[in-house]
Amino acid sequence: MRSRSLLLTILLLVVLGGYAYAETKPRKFGLYFRGGVYSDSSSITDGDKEYAESATGVKPENQLIPVALQLDEDLLSNWAYTSWFVSLEQIFVEDMAPVLKGTTYPGLINTNQSNNGSKNFSITSEQTNIDVFTLRHPKYKSQIDALSEPSLSGDLNLYMLVFGKSLGVFIPIGERHRLISIGLGLGVGYTEGHYAVNLCDPYIVEGEPSGRGFNGRKFRKGICSNKS
């Protein structure tokens, strides 16, 4: 009697499992839309010395390109999937902040708020590594010395084509509807673009935050004035 009950239970699970798996249809080849931000940690370096960087609190986070390509999906179960994807990413940074020595941007921001309130403030040459740059690249000395308060900044514009595979889970609520879908993926990419090293006279930091990032964190805009 017990063996019959066990057999019936197994058959019932097989039937119900097959039915549950059939409830969700796999997604087909097509475009999908996405949102979010990525945090950039680019820097302009010369061997062991950094001159400019994407400083936290000075530049906003970068937005993702909102469209990507997904190939046919393979369902692993009624709630898990795997699929190949192709996406185009852009890394765009303008007016990268000068690397500071002997101080920090949060420290300068706090000092400025105490002394000047919400006024914009500029970075002095002595607070940056432009003296090291001048020694290592003397051909730019006359151009740098002609400026009142020179500092170094950078612009970066890269495109990266990514091909990879993702694995994820979701909550099925019908053949063609899912409540939540969360996945992780690995991929390889080809990157091409350009960067520029700039002289600023001076580099200016906003006294008050001009917006909030995707995570709600405030950011201030940095401006490379009189850029060359």
PDB file of C-alpha atoms in Angstrom:
ATOM      1  CA  MET A   1       0.000   0.000   0.000  1.00  0.00           C
ATOM      2  CA  ARG A   2       2.839   2.349   0.887  1.00  0.00           C
ATOM      3  CA  SER A   3       4.639   1.674  -2.412  1.00  0.00           C
ATOM      4  CA  ARG A   4       1.458   2.476  -4.370  1.00  0.00           C
ATOM      5  CA  SER A   5       1.097   5.797  -2.509  1.00  0.00           C
ATOM      6  CA  LEU A   6       4.733   6.665  -3.214  1.00  0.00           C
ATOM      7  CA  LEU A   7       4.316   5.823  -6.901  1.00  0.00           C
ATOM      8  CA  LEU A   8       1.171   7.953  -7.158  1.00  0.00           C
ATOM      9  CA  THR A   9       2.956  10.837  -5.424  1.00  0.00           C
ATOM     10  CA  ILE A  10       5.884  10.649  -7.858  1.00  0.00           C
ATOM     11  CA  LEU A  11       3.543  10.521 -10.866  1.00  0.00           C
ATOM     12  CA  LEU A  12       1.586  13.471  -9.503  1.00  0.00           C
ATOM     13  CA  LEU A  13       4.784  15.501  -9.007  1.00  0.00           C
ATOM     14  CA  VAL A  14       5.952  14.680 -12.530  1.00  0.00           C
ATOM     15  CA  VAL A  15       2.602  15.758 -14.010  1.00  0.00           C
ATOM     16  CA  LEU A  16       2.389  18.936 -11.919  1.00  0.00           C
ATOM     17  CA  GLY A  17       6.062  19.733 -12.521  1.00  0.00           C
ATOM     18  CA  GLY A  18       5.595  19.444 -16.274  1.00  0.00           C
ATOM     19  CA  TYR A  19       2.484  21.588 -16.116  1.00  0.00           C
ATOM     20  CA  ALA A  20       4.230  24.259 -14.009  1.00  0.00           C
ATOM     21  CA  TYR A  21       7.186  24.361 -16.418  1.00  0.00           C
ATOM     22  CA  ALA A  22       4.817  24.861 -19.326  1.00  0.00           C
ATOM     23  CA  GLU A  23       3.252  27.900 -17.684  1.00  0.00           C
ATOM     24  CA  THR A  24       6.106  30.224 -18.655  1.00  0.00           C
ATOM     25  CA  LYS A  25       7.154  30.868 -22.234  1.00  0.00           C
ATOM     26  CA  PRO A  26      10.830  31.646 -22.937  1.00  0.00           C
ATOM     27  CA  ARG A  27      11.627  35.109 -24.192  1.00  0.00           C
ATOM     28  CA  LYS A  28      12.664  35.348 -27.827  1.00  0.00           C
ATOM     29  CA  PHE A  29      15.349  37.288 -29.672  1.00  0.00           C
ATOM     30  CA  GLY A  30      14.808  41.031 -29.409  1.00  0.00           C
ATOM     31  CA  LEU A  31      15.645  44.380 -27.854  1.00  0.00           C
ATOM     32  CA  TYR A  32      15.135  45.096 -24.193  1.00  0.00           C
ATOM     33  CA  PHE A  33      15.192  48.317 -22.211  1.00  0.00           C
ATOM     34  CA  ARG A  34      17.131  48.845 -19.044  1.00  0.00           C
ATOM     35  CA  GLY A  35      17.964  51.550 -16.534  1.00  0.00           C
ATOM     36  CA  GLY A  36      20.631  52.252 -13.958  1.00  0.00           C
ATOM     37  CA  VAL A  37      24.054  53.791 -13.451  1.00  0.00           C
ATOM     38  CA  TYR A  38      27.645  52.684 -13.282  1.00  0.00           C
ATOM     39  CA  SER A  39      30.438  54.093 -11.173  1.00  0.00           C
ATOM     40  CA  ASP A  40      33.567  55.178 -13.042  1.00  0.00           C
ATOM     41  CA  SER A  41      37.083  54.981 -11.565  1.00  0.00           C
ATOM     42  CA  SER A  42      39.111  56.248 -14.540  1.00  0.00           C
ATOM     43  CA  SER A  43      42.249  58.285 -14.024  1.00  0.00           C
ATOM     44  CA  ILE A  44      44.951  60.059 -16.023  1.00  0.00           C
ATOM     45  CA  THR A  45      48.345  58.706 -14.955  1.00  0.00           C
ATOM     46  CA  ASP A  46      51.990  59.068 -15.899  1.00  0.00           C
ATOM     47  CA  GLY A  47      53.839  56.052 -14.552  1.00  0.00           C
ATOM     48  CA  ASP A  48      53.611  56.288 -10.754  1.00  0.00           C
ATOM     49  CA  LYS A  49      51.832  59.662 -10.665  1.00  0.00           C
ATOM     50  CA  GLU A  50      48.123  60.425 -11.074  1.00  0.00           C
ATOM     51  CA  TYR A  51      47.034  63.828 -12.352  1.00  0.00           C
ATOM     52  CA  ALA A  52      43.241  63.567 -12.744  1.00  0.00           C
ATOM     53  CA  GLU A  53      40.547  61.125 -11.648  1.00  0.00           C
ATOM     54  CA  SER A  54      36.812  60.570 -11.527  1.00  0.00           C
ATOM     55  CA  ALA A  55      36.513  61.813  -7.954  1.00  0.00           C
ATOM     56  CA  THR A  56      33.575  60.691  -5.824  1.00  0.00           C
ATOM     57  CA  GLY A  57      31.301  63.568  -4.861  1.00  0.00           C
ATOM     58  CA  VAL A  58      32.498  65.841  -7.676  1.00  0.00           C
ATOM     59  CA  LYS A  59      31.193  64.104 -10.812  1.00  0.00           C
ATOM     60  CA  PRO A  60      27.798  62.428 -11.290  1.00  0.00           C
ATOM     61  CA  GLU A  61      27.447  58.742 -12.005  1.00  0.00           C
ATOM     62  CA  ASN A  62      27.182  57.767 -15.661  1.00  0.00           C
ATOM     63  CA  GLN A  63      23.949  56.506 -17.163  1.00  0.00           C
ATOM     64  CA  LEU A  64      23.741  53.197 -19.005  1.00  0.00           C
ATOM     65  CA  ILE A  65      22.798  53.134 -22.683  1.00  0.00           C
ATOM     66  CA  PRO A  66      19.153  52.076 -22.269  1.00  0.00           C
ATOM     67  CA  VAL A  67      18.904  49.499 -25.094  1.00  0.00           C
ATOM     68  CA  ALA A  68      20.546  46.070 -25.388  1.00  0.00           C
ATOM     69  CA  LEU A  69      20.042  42.950 -27.512  1.00  0.00           C
ATOM     70  CA  GLN A  70      18.972  39.604 -26.079  1.00  0.00           C
ATOM     71  CA  LEU A  71      19.154  36.318 -27.958  1.00  0.00           C
ATOM     72  CA  ASP A  72      16.660  33.482 -27.518  1.00  0.00           C
ATOM     73  CA  GLU A  73      16.225  32.501 -23.890  1.00  0.00           C
ATOM     74  CA  ASP A  74      16.592  28.969 -22.498  1.00  0.00           C
ATOM     75  CA  LEU A  75      14.433  28.103 -19.508  1.00  0.00           C
ATOM     76  CA  LEU A  76      16.140  26.007 -16.841  1.00  0.00           C
ATOM     77  CA  SER A  77      12.900  25.686 -14.878  1.00  0.00           C
ATOM     78  CA  ASN A  78       9.665  27.582 -14.484  1.00  0.00           C
ATOM     79  CA  TRP A  79      11.541  30.266 -12.546  1.00  0.00           C
ATOM     80  CA  ALA A  80      15.128  30.268 -13.898  1.00  0.00           C
ATOM     81  CA  TYR A  81      16.618  31.147 -17.271  1.00  0.00           C
ATOM     82  CA  THR A  82      19.858  31.582 -19.157  1.00  0.00           C
ATOM     83  CA  SER A  83      20.462  33.632 -22.315  1.00  0.00           C
ATOM     84  CA  TRP A  84      23.143  35.264 -24.451  1.00  0.00           C
ATOM     85  CA  PHE A  85      23.192  39.050 -24.759  1.00  0.00           C
ATOM     86  CA  VAL A  86      24.889  41.779 -26.777  1.00  0.00           C
ATOM     87  CA  SER A  87      25.129  45.339 -25.481  1.00  0.00           C
ATOM     88  CA  LEU A  88      26.833  48.604 -26.312  1.00  0.00           C
ATOM     89  CA  GLU A  89      28.248  50.516 -23.335  1.00  0.00           C
ATOM     90  CA  GLN A  90      29.496  54.098 -23.266  1.00  0.00           C
ATOM     91  CA  ILE A  91      31.953  55.486 -20.738  1.00  0.00           C
ATOM     92  CA  PHE A  92      31.826  59.271 -20.961  1.00  0.00           C
ATOM     93  CA  VAL A  93      33.623  61.508 -18.482  1.00  0.00           C
ATOM     94  CA  GLU A  94      34.031  65.247 -18.977  1.00  0.00           C
ATOM     95  CA  ASP A  95      36.170  67.561 -16.835  1.00  0.00           C
ATOM     96  CA  MET A  96      37.717  64.809 -14.722  1.00  0.00           C
ATOM     97  CA  ALA A  97      38.796  66.271 -11.389  1.00  0.00           C
ATOM     98  CA  PRO A  98      42.483  67.000 -10.613  1.00  0.00           C
ATOM     99  CA  VAL A  99      44.102  64.594  -8.151  1.00  0.00           C
ATOM    100  CA  LEU A 100      44.734  66.435  -4.881  1.00  0.00           C
ATOM    101  CA  LYS A 101      47.732  66.311  -2.554  1.00  0.00           C
ATOM    102  CA  GLY A 102      47.621  67.197   1.130  1.00  0.00           C
ATOM    103  CA  THR A 103      43.840  67.507   1.119  1.00  0.00           C
ATOM    104  CA  THR A 104      40.622  65.865  -0.130  1.00  0.00           C
ATOM    105  CA  TYR A 105      37.534  67.055  -1.958  1.00  0.00           C
ATOM    106  CA  PRO A 106      35.228  66.368   1.033  1.00  0.00           C
ATOM    107  CA  GLY A 107      37.636  68.416   3.180  1.00  0.00           C
ATOM    108  CA  LEU A 108      37.687  71.314   0.719  1.00  0.00           C
ATOM    109  CA  ILE A 109      33.892  71.188   0.395  1.00  0.00           C
ATOM    110  CA  ASN A 110      33.427  71.323   4.179  1.00  0.00           C
ATOM    111  CA  THR A 111      35.898  74.201   4.518  1.00  0.00           C
ATOM    112  CA  ASN A 112      34.209  76.136   1.707  1.00  0.00           C
ATOM    113  CA  GLN A 113      30.775  75.659   3.260  1.00  0.00           C
ATOM    114  CA  SER A 114      32.069  76.976   6.590  1.00  0.00           C
ATOM    115  CA  ASN A 115      33.745  80.032   5.050  1.00  0.00           C
ATOM    116  CA  ASN A 116      31.806  80.853   1.879  1.00  0.00           C
ATOM    117  CA  GLY A 117      28.495  79.021   2.161  1.00  0.00           C
ATOM    118  CA  SER A 118      27.168  77.920  -1.197  1.00  0.00           C
ATOM    119  CA  LYS A 119      29.682  79.780  -3.394  1.00  0.00           C
ATOM    120  CA  ASN A 120      31.697  77.910  -5.992  1.00  0.00           C
ATOM    121  CA  PHE A 121      35.396  77.497  -5.221  1.00  0.00           C
ATOM    122  CA  SER A 122      38.490  76.831  -7.318  1.00  0.00           C
ATOM    123  CA  ILE A 123      41.363  74.367  -6.913  1.00  0.00           C
ATOM    124  CA  THR A 124      44.786  75.958  -6.535  1.00  0.00           C
ATOM    125  CA  SER A 125      47.816  74.710  -8.422  1.00  0.00           C
ATOM    126  CA  GLU A 126      49.613  73.880  -5.161  1.00  0.00           C
ATOM    127  CA  GLN A 127      46.844  71.417  -4.284  1.00  0.00           C
ATOM    128  CA  THR A 128      47.487  69.368  -7.448  1.00  0.00           C
ATOM    129  CA  ASN A 129      50.353  67.447  -9.077  1.00  0.00           C
ATOM    130  CA  ILE A 130      50.830  69.870 -11.961  1.00  0.00           C
ATOM    131  CA  ASP A 131      54.333  70.712 -10.689  1.00  0.00           C
ATOM    132  CA  VAL A 132      55.362  67.078 -11.223  1.00  0.00           C
ATOM    133  CA  PHE A 133      53.782  67.122 -14.681  1.00  0.00           C
ATOM    134  CA  THR A 134      55.748  70.264 -15.581  1.00  0.00           C
ATOM    135  CA  LEU A 135      59.038  68.667 -14.504  1.00  0.00           C
ATOM    136  CA  ARG A 136      58.371  65.486 -16.454  1.00  0.00           C
ATOM    137  CA  HIS A 137      57.072  67.302 -19.557  1.00  0.00           C
ATOM    138  CA  PRO A 138      59.073  70.558 -19.824  1.00  0.00           C
ATOM    139  CA  LYS A 139      57.829  71.274 -23.358  1.00  0.00           C
ATOM    140  CA  TYR A 140      54.518  72.401 -21.783  1.00  0.00           C
ATOM    141  CA  LYS A 141      56.167  74.635 -19.146  1.00  0.00           C
ATOM    142  CA  SER A 142      55.705  77.944 -20.971  1.00  0.00           C
ATOM    143  CA  GLN A 143      52.050  77.158 -21.660  1.00  0.00           C
ATOM    144  CA  ILE A 144      51.443  76.228 -18.021  1.00  0.00           C
ATOM    145  CA  ASP A 145      53.372  79.212 -16.606  1.00  0.00           C
ATOM    146  CA  ALA A 146      51.228  81.597 -18.698  1.00  0.00           C
ATOM    147  CA  LEU A 147      48.128  80.594 -16.720  1.00  0.00           C
ATOM    148  CA  SER A 148      47.005  82.136 -13.433  1.00  0.00           C
ATOM    149  CA  GLU A 149      45.908  78.988 -11.573  1.00  0.00           C
ATOM    150  CA  PRO A 150      46.628  75.965 -13.794  1.00  0.00           C
ATOM    151  CA  SER A 151      45.611  72.404 -13.008  1.00  0.00           C
ATOM    152  CA  LEU A 152      45.138  69.234 -15.027  1.00  0.00           C
ATOM    153  CA  SER A 153      41.851  67.629 -15.978  1.00  0.00           C
ATOM    154  CA  GLY A 154      40.775  64.966 -18.459  1.00  0.00           C
ATOM    155  CA  ASP A 155      37.982  63.943 -20.817  1.00  0.00           C
ATOM    156  CA  LEU A 156      37.191  60.331 -21.632  1.00  0.00           C
ATOM    157  CA  ASN A 157      34.807  58.936 -24.245  1.00  0.00           C
ATOM    158  CA  LEU A 158      34.835  55.167 -24.796  1.00  0.00           C
ATOM    159  CA  TYR A 159      32.447  52.719 -26.438  1.00  0.00           C
ATOM    160  CA  MET A 160      32.523  49.056 -25.468  1.00  0.00           C
ATOM    161  CA  LEU A 161      30.745  46.242 -27.323  1.00  0.00           C
ATOM    162  CA  VAL A 162      29.993  43.412 -24.891  1.00  0.00           C
ATOM    163  CA  PHE A 163      29.006  39.825 -25.669  1.00  0.00           C
ATOM    164  CA  GLY A 164      28.131  37.540 -22.783  1.00  0.00           C
ATOM    165  CA  LYS A 165      25.789  35.135 -21.070  1.00  0.00           C
ATOM    166  CA  SER A 166      23.457  35.775 -18.163  1.00  0.00           C
ATOM    167  CA  LEU A 167      21.778  33.514 -15.617  1.00  0.00           C
ATOM    168  CA  GLY A 168      18.746  34.670 -13.684  1.00  0.00           C
ATOM    169  CA  VAL A 169      15.600  33.887 -11.723  1.00  0.00           C
ATOM    170  CA  PHE A 170      12.085  35.330 -11.810  1.00  0.00           C
ATOM    171  CA  ILE A 171       8.599  34.953 -10.378  1.00  0.00           C
ATOM    172  CA  PRO A 172       6.222  33.597 -13.045  1.00  0.00           C
ATOM    173  CA  ILE A 173       2.657  34.910 -13.093  1.00  0.00           C
ATOM    174  CA  GLY A 174       1.540  33.438 -16.409  1.00  0.00           C
ATOM    175  CA  GLU A 175       2.792  32.297 -19.773  1.00  0.00           C
ATOM    176  CA  ARG A 176       4.112  35.706 -20.830  1.00  0.00           C
ATOM    177  CA  HIS A 177       4.333  37.719 -17.610  1.00  0.00           C
ATOM    178  CA  ARG A 178       6.963  37.853 -14.879  1.00  0.00           C
ATOM    179  CA  LEU A 179       6.804  39.839 -11.687  1.00  0.00           C
ATOM    180  CA  ILE A 180      10.537  40.170 -10.948  1.00  0.00           C
ATOM    181  CA  SER A 181      13.593  39.140 -12.933  1.00  0.00           C
ATOM    182  CA  ILE A 182      17.098  39.255 -11.429  1.00  0.00           C
ATOM    183  CA  GLY A 183      20.204  38.018 -13.224  1.00  0.00           C
ATOM    184  CA  LEU A 184      23.979  38.039 -13.316  1.00  0.00           C
ATOM    185  CA  GLY A 185      26.190  37.718 -16.348  1.00  0.00           C
ATOM    186  CA  LEU A 186      29.740  37.449 -17.603  1.00  0.00           C
ATOM    187  CA  GLY A 187      30.991  38.722 -20.925  1.00  0.00           C
ATOM    188  CA  VAL A 188      33.883  39.864 -23.062  1.00  0.00           C
ATOM    189  CA  GLY A 189      34.127  43.265 -24.691  1.00  0.00           C
ATOM    190  CA  TYR A 190      35.925  45.291 -27.339  1.00  0.00           C
ATOM    191  CA  THR A 191      36.636  48.912 -26.393  1.00  0.00           C
ATOM    192  CA  GLU A 192      37.470  51.859 -28.611  1.00  0.00           C
ATOM    193  CA  GLY A 193      37.475  55.592 -27.995  1.00  0.00           C
ATOM    194  CA  HIS A 194      39.681  58.524 -27.058  1.00  0.00           C
ATOM    195  CA  TYR A 195      40.834  60.599 -24.120  1.00  0.00           C
ATOM    196  CA  ALA A 196      42.246  64.098 -23.720  1.00  0.00           C
ATOM    197  CA  VAL A 197      44.435  65.692 -21.055  1.00  0.00           C
ATOM    198  CA  ASN A 198      43.391  69.285 -20.439  1.00  0.00           C
ATOM    199  CA  LEU A 199      44.797  72.390 -18.796  1.00  0.00           C
ATOM    200  CA  CYS A 200      42.288  74.303 -16.652  1.00  0.00           C
ATOM    201  CA  ASP A 201      42.596  77.887 -15.424  1.00  0.00           C
ATOM    202  CA  PRO A 202      41.273  77.241 -12.843  1.00  0.00           C
ATOM    203  CA  TYR A 203      39.333  74.043 -12.041  1.00  0.00           C
ATOM    204  CA  ILE A 204      36.073  75.027 -10.303  1.00  0.00           C
ATOM    205  CA  VAL A 205      33.897  72.946  -7.966  1.00  0.00           C
ATOM    206  CA  GLU A 206      30.249  73.814  -7.357  1.00  0.00           C
ATOM    207  CA  GLY A 207      29.538  75.044  -3.858  1.00  0.00           C
ATOM    208  CA  GLU A 208      26.180  73.269  -3.723  1.00  0.00           C
ATOM    209  CA  PRO A 209      25.191  69.844  -5.105  1.00  0.00           C
ATOM    210  CA  SER A 210      23.487  70.173  -8.492  1.00  0.00           C
ATOM    211  CA  GLY A 211      21.702  66.814  -8.431  1.00  0.00           C
ATOM    212  CA  ARG A 212      21.428  63.306  -7.085  1.00  0.00           C
ATOM    213  CA  GLY A 213      22.649  60.033  -8.478  1.00  0.00           C
ATOM    214  CA  PHE A 214      20.626  56.870  -9.016  1.00  0.00           C
ATOM    215  CA  ASN A 215      21.291  55.808  -5.397  1.00  0.00           C
ATOM    216  CA  GLY A 216      20.225  59.179  -4.012  1.00  0.00           C
ATOM    217  CA  ARG A 217      23.763  60.362  -3.292  1.00  0.00           C
ATOM    218  CA  LYS A 218      24.369  64.063  -3.919  1.00  0.00           C
ATOM    219  CA  PHE A 219      27.027  65.151  -6.369  1.00  0.00           C
ATOM    220  CA  ARG A 220      28.757  68.391  -7.283  1.00  0.00           C
ATOM    221  CA  LYS A 221      29.805  69.304 -10.773  1.00  0.00           C
ATOM    222  CA  GLY A 222      33.439  70.050 -11.533  1.00  0.00           C
ATOM    223  CA  ILE A 223      34.212  72.516 -14.331  1.00  0.00           C
ATOM    224  CA  CYS A 224      37.503  72.855 -16.197  1.00  0.00           C
ATOM    225  CA  SER A 225      37.322  76.562 -17.019  1.00  0.00           C
ATOM    226  CA  ASN A 226      39.329  78.046 -19.892  1.00  0.00           C
ATOM    227  CA  LYS A 227      40.066  74.528 -21.054  1.00  0.00           C
ATOM    228  CA  SER A 228      42.911  73.908 -23.450  1.00  0.00           C
TER     229      SER A 228
END
